XYZ file of C-alpha atoms in Angstrom:
438
model
C 59.539 74.266 126.101
C 61.491 76.428 128.454
C 62.507 78.658 125.617
C 58.858 79.171 124.664
C 57.990 80.012 128.251
C 60.832 82.478 128.322
C 59.784 84.234 125.191
C 56.268 84.478 126.268
C 57.388 85.953 129.668
C 59.744 88.422 127.782
C 56.758 89.688 125.577
C 54.903 91.670 128.372
C 58.106 93.206 129.564
C 58.966 94.394 126.081
C 55.512 95.934 125.737
C 55.778 97.508 129.167
C 59.128 98.999 128.282
C 57.721 100.411 124.961
C 54.753 101.898 126.915
C 57.114 103.540 129.383
C 59.160 105.194 126.733
C 56.183 106.392 124.765
C 55.735 109.610 126.657
C 59.281 110.468 126.181
C 58.998 109.906 122.405
C 55.920 111.919 122.219
C 57.726 114.859 123.925
C 60.925 114.366 121.902
C 62.514 117.549 120.254
C 64.789 115.452 118.219
C 65.677 116.946 114.748
C 64.822 114.553 111.981
C 64.758 116.307 108.563
C 62.476 115.002 105.839
C 64.680 113.025 103.363
C 65.299 114.524 100.026
C 64.767 112.747 96.723
C 67.803 110.733 95.735
C 67.313 111.124 92.048
C 67.036 113.203 89.835
C 69.201 115.522 91.827
C 67.663 118.681 90.536
C 64.358 117.540 92.066
C 65.855 116.736 95.484
C 63.930 119.549 97.322
C 60.774 118.986 95.458
C 58.863 117.332 98.440
C 59.798 120.400 100.561
C 58.603 122.943 98.101
C 55.283 121.050 97.737
C 54.802 120.851 101.435
C 55.638 124.601 101.744
C 52.877 125.319 99.114
C 50.397 123.075 100.938
C 51.127 124.856 104.214
C 50.453 128.252 102.705
C 47.372 127.019 101.008
C 45.901 125.454 104.087
C 46.789 128.445 106.323
C 44.968 130.745 103.895
C 41.894 128.535 103.930
C 41.913 128.486 107.796
C 41.976 132.240 107.858
C 39.111 132.478 105.421
C 36.912 129.891 107.278
C 37.632 131.279 110.748
C 36.905 134.903 109.674
C 34.065 134.078 107.299
C 31.979 131.057 108.626
C 32.664 131.696 112.348
C 32.863 135.645 112.218
C 36.176 136.137 113.796
C 37.337 139.447 112.314
C 40.193 140.578 114.579
C 43.840 139.529 114.438
C 43.022 136.052 115.852
C 42.236 134.606 112.548
C 45.550 135.470 110.762
C 47.482 134.398 113.889
C 45.818 130.997 114.018
C 46.242 130.516 110.258
C 49.933 131.347 110.452
C 50.423 128.933 113.297
C 48.791 126.109 111.298
C 51.047 126.771 108.371
C 54.118 127.043 110.598
C 53.326 123.776 112.341
C 53.308 121.881 109.000
C 56.621 123.559 107.986
C 58.204 122.671 111.399
C 57.126 119.092 111.058
C 59.525 118.753 108.083
C 62.503 118.991 110.472
C 61.120 118.371 114.006
C 58.256 115.843 113.667
C 56.979 115.844 117.228
C 57.468 119.588 117.766
C 55.468 120.248 114.532
C 52.699 117.927 115.818
C 52.423 119.697 119.242
C 52.308 123.156 117.295
C 49.418 121.780 115.080
C 47.615 120.523 118.142
C 48.007 123.895 119.784
C 46.683 125.632 116.693
C 43.789 123.321 116.562
C 42.948 124.026 120.289
C 43.336 127.663 119.693
C 40.913 127.598 116.829
C 38.448 125.545 118.888
C 38.561 127.985 121.717
C 38.379 131.067 119.552
C 35.262 129.881 117.564
C 33.447 128.318 120.453
C 31.080 131.261 121.198
C 30.292 131.967 117.483
C 29.534 128.486 116.074
C 26.640 128.819 113.582
C 24.049 126.127 113.184
C 25.320 123.275 111.047
C 29.044 124.157 111.386
C 31.574 121.620 112.832
C 33.315 121.978 116.199
C 35.921 121.559 117.564
C 37.397 121.197 114.072
C 36.531 123.843 111.375
C 35.586 122.279 107.978
C 39.278 122.318 106.814
C 40.789 121.733 110.306
C 41.103 117.945 110.064
C 42.799 118.262 106.696
C 45.390 120.701 108.097
C 46.265 118.103 110.744
C 46.498 115.149 108.235
C 49.828 116.323 106.514
C 51.291 116.837 109.988
C 50.309 113.204 110.946
C 51.609 111.945 107.537
C 55.000 113.740 108.011
C 55.272 112.395 111.647
C 54.503 108.851 110.553
C 57.193 108.939 107.911
C 59.964 109.431 110.617
C 58.775 107.738 113.872
C 58.062 104.151 114.921
C 54.503 102.841 114.359
C 53.610 102.902 118.082
C 54.397 106.649 118.075
C 52.184 107.164 115.105
C 49.422 105.306 116.699
C 49.804 107.395 119.866
C 49.715 110.662 117.748
C 46.553 109.593 115.967
C 45.005 108.230 119.165
C 45.755 111.321 121.196
C 44.419 113.695 118.558
C 41.207 111.710 118.241
C 40.895 111.335 121.957
C 41.050 115.124 122.446
C 38.462 115.527 119.810
C 36.116 113.156 121.670
C 36.769 114.772 125.015
C 36.122 118.249 123.534
C 32.817 117.245 122.000
C 31.579 115.376 124.991
C 32.458 118.176 127.530
C 32.202 121.440 125.594
C 30.431 121.163 122.146
C 28.005 123.952 121.520
C 24.458 122.807 120.802
C 24.190 123.912 117.144
C 27.570 122.407 116.307
C 28.115 119.252 114.025
C 30.226 116.361 115.382
C 33.668 115.760 113.951
C 34.705 112.580 115.597
C 34.078 110.265 112.751
C 35.741 112.612 110.200
C 38.782 113.072 112.422
C 39.155 109.327 112.928
C 38.794 108.489 109.286
C 41.190 111.258 107.835
C 43.795 111.007 110.592
C 43.801 107.220 110.594
C 44.254 107.114 106.888
C 47.117 109.655 107.037
C 48.779 107.512 109.745
C 48.401 104.370 107.895
C 49.698 105.845 104.552
C 52.716 107.330 106.548
C 53.424 103.986 107.992
C 53.261 102.267 104.691
C 55.618 104.779 103.019
C 58.063 104.597 105.876
C 58.065 100.789 105.679
C 58.836 100.897 101.893
C 61.665 103.523 102.432
C 63.183 101.411 105.123
C 62.880 98.194 103.079
C 64.489 100.039 100.071
C 67.302 101.179 102.372
C 67.872 97.735 103.577
C 67.871 96.302 100.043
C 70.513 98.858 99.033
C 72.425 97.892 102.043
C 72.154 94.236 101.315
C 73.239 94.741 97.717
C 76.281 96.631 98.905
C 77.197 93.798 101.314
C 76.547 91.211 98.632
C 78.822 93.046 96.273
C 81.567 93.186 99.041
C 81.113 89.552 99.791
C 81.314 88.663 96.029
C 84.584 90.643 95.673
C 85.953 89.062 98.761
C 84.984 85.592 97.443
C 86.656 86.336 94.046
C 89.671 87.430 96.032
C 89.932 84.257 97.921
C 89.388 82.195 94.882
C 92.150 83.916 92.961
C 94.488 83.543 95.970
C 93.560 79.928 96.073
C 94.327 79.479 92.350
C 97.603 81.233 92.837
C 98.452 79.023 95.736
C 97.596 75.929 93.706
C 99.806 77.125 90.823
C 102.784 77.966 93.199
C 102.306 74.633 94.822
C 102.953 72.995 91.464
C 106.039 75.056 90.838
C 107.500 74.628 94.262
C 106.669 70.853 94.332
C 108.384 70.312 91.075
C 111.644 72.004 92.229
C 111.489 70.147 95.594
C 111.141 66.777 93.672
C 114.093 67.794 91.480
C 116.256 68.576 94.496
C 115.334 65.310 96.078
C 116.219 63.298 92.989
C 119.476 65.217 92.504
C 120.539 64.563 96.026
C 119.758 60.871 95.610
C 121.760 60.638 92.318
C 124.692 62.848 93.283
C 126.182 60.228 95.624
C 126.425 57.857 92.718
C 128.039 60.391 90.415
C 130.937 61.155 92.876
C 134.006 58.948 92.816
C 134.637 57.345 96.158
C 132.320 59.665 98.157
C 133.063 60.015 101.741
C 130.684 59.064 104.487
C 130.325 62.775 105.401
C 129.236 63.639 101.812
C 126.784 60.760 101.860
C 125.277 61.908 105.137
C 124.930 65.529 103.819
C 123.326 64.444 100.635
C 121.012 62.033 102.525
C 120.129 65.020 104.783
C 119.356 67.188 101.767
C 117.161 64.531 100.241
C 115.432 63.854 103.567
C 114.766 67.565 104.173
C 113.535 67.913 100.500
C 111.123 65.016 100.938
C 109.869 66.316 104.280
C 109.401 69.800 102.881
C 107.569 68.326 99.911
C 105.249 66.320 102.294
C 104.457 69.293 104.322
C 103.780 71.415 101.250
C 101.418 68.824 99.891
C 99.652 68.560 103.314
C 99.146 72.261 103.517
C 98.497 73.266 100.050
C 97.484 70.036 98.415
C 94.050 70.172 100.014
C 93.358 73.042 97.628
C 93.554 70.587 94.788
C 90.988 68.163 96.233
C 88.350 71.105 96.185
C 88.889 71.629 92.366
C 89.686 68.287 90.880
C 88.840 69.521 87.381
C 90.926 72.757 87.607
C 93.204 73.106 84.537
C 96.122 73.923 86.911
C 96.745 70.459 88.165
C 99.951 68.437 88.559
C 99.563 66.813 85.247
C 99.666 70.056 83.270
C 103.034 72.038 83.257
C 102.531 75.690 84.200
C 102.822 78.174 81.260
C 105.722 80.461 80.934
C 106.669 83.516 78.695
C 108.094 81.096 76.138
C 104.391 80.352 75.301
C 103.476 84.088 74.974
C 103.571 83.910 71.225
C 101.041 81.032 71.223
C 98.760 82.822 73.573
C 98.874 85.941 71.337
C 98.184 83.773 68.264
C 95.321 82.066 69.950
C 93.517 85.443 70.730
C 94.478 86.828 67.292
C 92.540 83.991 65.796
C 89.294 85.411 67.230
C 89.682 88.366 64.847
C 91.311 90.765 67.110
C 94.226 92.827 65.800
C 97.240 92.348 68.120
C 100.845 93.649 67.843
C 103.686 92.533 70.145
C 106.903 94.217 70.912
C 109.684 92.753 73.076
C 112.599 94.883 74.280
C 115.666 93.733 76.041
C 117.430 90.463 76.102
C 114.798 87.733 76.361
C 115.807 85.263 78.985
C 114.517 82.639 81.338
C 113.278 84.064 84.717
C 112.188 82.356 87.869
C 109.279 80.012 87.492
C 106.974 82.034 89.812
C 107.667 85.162 87.903
C 107.251 83.517 84.446
C 103.909 82.220 85.546
C 102.692 85.466 87.031
C 103.699 87.498 83.885
C 101.943 85.004 81.668
C 98.789 85.103 83.618
C 98.808 88.791 83.669
C 98.996 89.133 79.892
C 96.359 86.360 79.566
C 93.972 88.146 81.854
C 94.527 91.549 80.114
C 93.946 89.999 76.624
C 90.772 88.325 78.054
C 89.421 91.775 79.289
C 90.198 93.262 75.800
C 88.023 90.469 74.243
C 85.216 91.033 76.685
C 85.141 94.805 77.006
C 86.749 96.226 73.878
C 85.598 94.210 70.913
C 87.008 95.343 67.469
C 89.788 97.341 69.148
C 93.514 97.167 68.298
C 95.696 95.754 71.027
C 99.387 96.313 71.748
C 101.296 93.934 73.971
C 104.704 95.132 75.225
C 107.309 93.128 77.200
C 110.579 94.681 78.335
C 113.314 92.762 80.100
C 115.191 95.205 82.350
C 118.388 94.591 84.443
C 116.309 94.495 87.673
C 112.583 94.316 86.502
C 110.224 93.057 83.978
C 107.833 95.508 82.468
C 104.467 94.430 80.945
C 101.986 96.610 78.955
C 98.737 95.703 77.355
C 96.921 98.579 75.775
C 93.893 98.616 73.555
C 92.166 101.308 71.433
C 88.590 102.389 71.744
C 86.199 99.568 70.835
C 84.431 99.703 67.458
C 81.302 98.085 68.720
C 79.382 97.734 71.972
C 80.561 95.006 74.256
C 78.131 92.217 74.771
C 76.853 91.532 78.444
C 79.467 89.679 80.467
C 77.778 88.169 83.522
C 80.258 87.443 86.406
C 83.030 89.497 84.974
C 84.482 92.637 86.705
C 87.011 91.172 89.033
C 89.881 90.400 86.630
C 91.892 93.456 87.775
C 91.543 92.237 91.395
C 93.279 88.935 90.635
C 95.995 90.684 88.520
C 96.726 93.096 91.480
C 96.910 90.035 93.765
C 99.478 88.386 91.479
C 101.485 91.649 91.180
C 101.613 92.352 94.864
C 102.598 88.766 95.624
C 105.910 89.577 93.807
C 106.285 93.019 95.193
C 105.357 94.661 91.881
C 103.276 97.480 90.880
C 100.229 97.690 88.630
C 98.489 100.628 87.009
C 95.339 100.469 84.953
C 93.006 103.086 83.555
C 91.549 104.724 80.486
C 93.898 106.111 77.880
C 93.724 109.871 76.833
C 92.648 109.098 73.313
C 90.238 106.264 74.191
C 90.751 102.709 75.088
C 92.318 101.128 78.262
C 95.795 100.363 79.342
C 97.324 97.936 81.907
C 100.938 98.445 82.911
C 102.891 96.210 85.348
C 106.379 96.293 86.701
C 107.623 93.109 88.299
C 111.020 93.012 90.143
C 113.316 90.158 89.077
C 114.223 89.638 92.745
C 111.024 90.169 94.698
C 111.290 90.639 98.501
C 110.431 87.501 100.314
C 107.871 89.158 102.595
C 106.119 91.309 99.956
C 102.837 89.382 99.927
C 102.772 88.952 103.759
C 103.260 92.717 104.124
C 100.466 93.634 101.824
C 98.080 91.232 103.521
C 98.795 92.846 106.811
C 98.182 96.282 105.342
C 94.753 95.226 104.195
């Protein structure tokens, strides 16, 4: 109840603040260029050209009517016509300045024709007069808040009423209704177009934020999956250490008490580390109970690379493999990462390059492991793949985690290539450093 009273009390204060700032907004000289068309680019300046043509046309009509219908044959008519056209042009860059110029041109025309108003002719507006003010009001409404648009229309109509009440010549026709309808319509149309433009801008901004959030969510999911896989690897080795420490005391002949204590300490530390590891990382498992990377499934290694390639080749894709260097067992984390990188690269080939030829290269160096998966140009268009597009993100995360480097991009002759270099002895703080840099 108190919150409702506060909101009701704040409403008049907000209205009062808006009214106090309204004169300042009406007198503003702030530059606010009319937006260009975003597409097609070659028509970006089309609105400005059309408005320039309208300004020239209306200024010509003003000169013709002032000199013809109201018999003003000196230099006054061309000057007032030029001021009318200039006010429309200025409004494209300075909305409020353009409106004041248009208002000044309208007052000048009313004063100039006042002594020569024929019977049946309108005043203070000439027949085209309200329609010269309409584009100015429209351009103002496209760039200012609705309250300023209402003040512009209200001020213009109020001056029309005041002029007619106090100074209208007897033979002149009234223009109050005409000015109210035409200028009111221009103001409403400008408000609607402005609201649509702002809504479109907010929609583009929201889509950008959504895409960024989607990428961040994919990144976190990939990191979570990597953490679960590493949890399996580390937990396995910690369990082996614990069992070996427990068995070692029985394998030694007449073990000393010191040896027993050391082995018991090793086993205790291994069990404690395993408990802490499961407490910290094991919670990730409970969020994805059906994840294929679970404790009951051993993690894949490069030994299973041939089976992976054969599985993808069974889909009809032509794949060749080449292995250079002495093929040997590597650390479990490196084996798992290398396997996942090749697996993701082959999946991307299936999704984005159907019918292409794929080359898988694996090179064992003295200090690093090199992977390369390259495909030729696809022979048929790729089918839609909803939800895809973040595979490279996960591959980079896995590569950075081991302190490696990944490059990916189109090939000169067509197709795509992914190349990875993984150090056999990655720095222990590689992943932490990369996280801080981001």
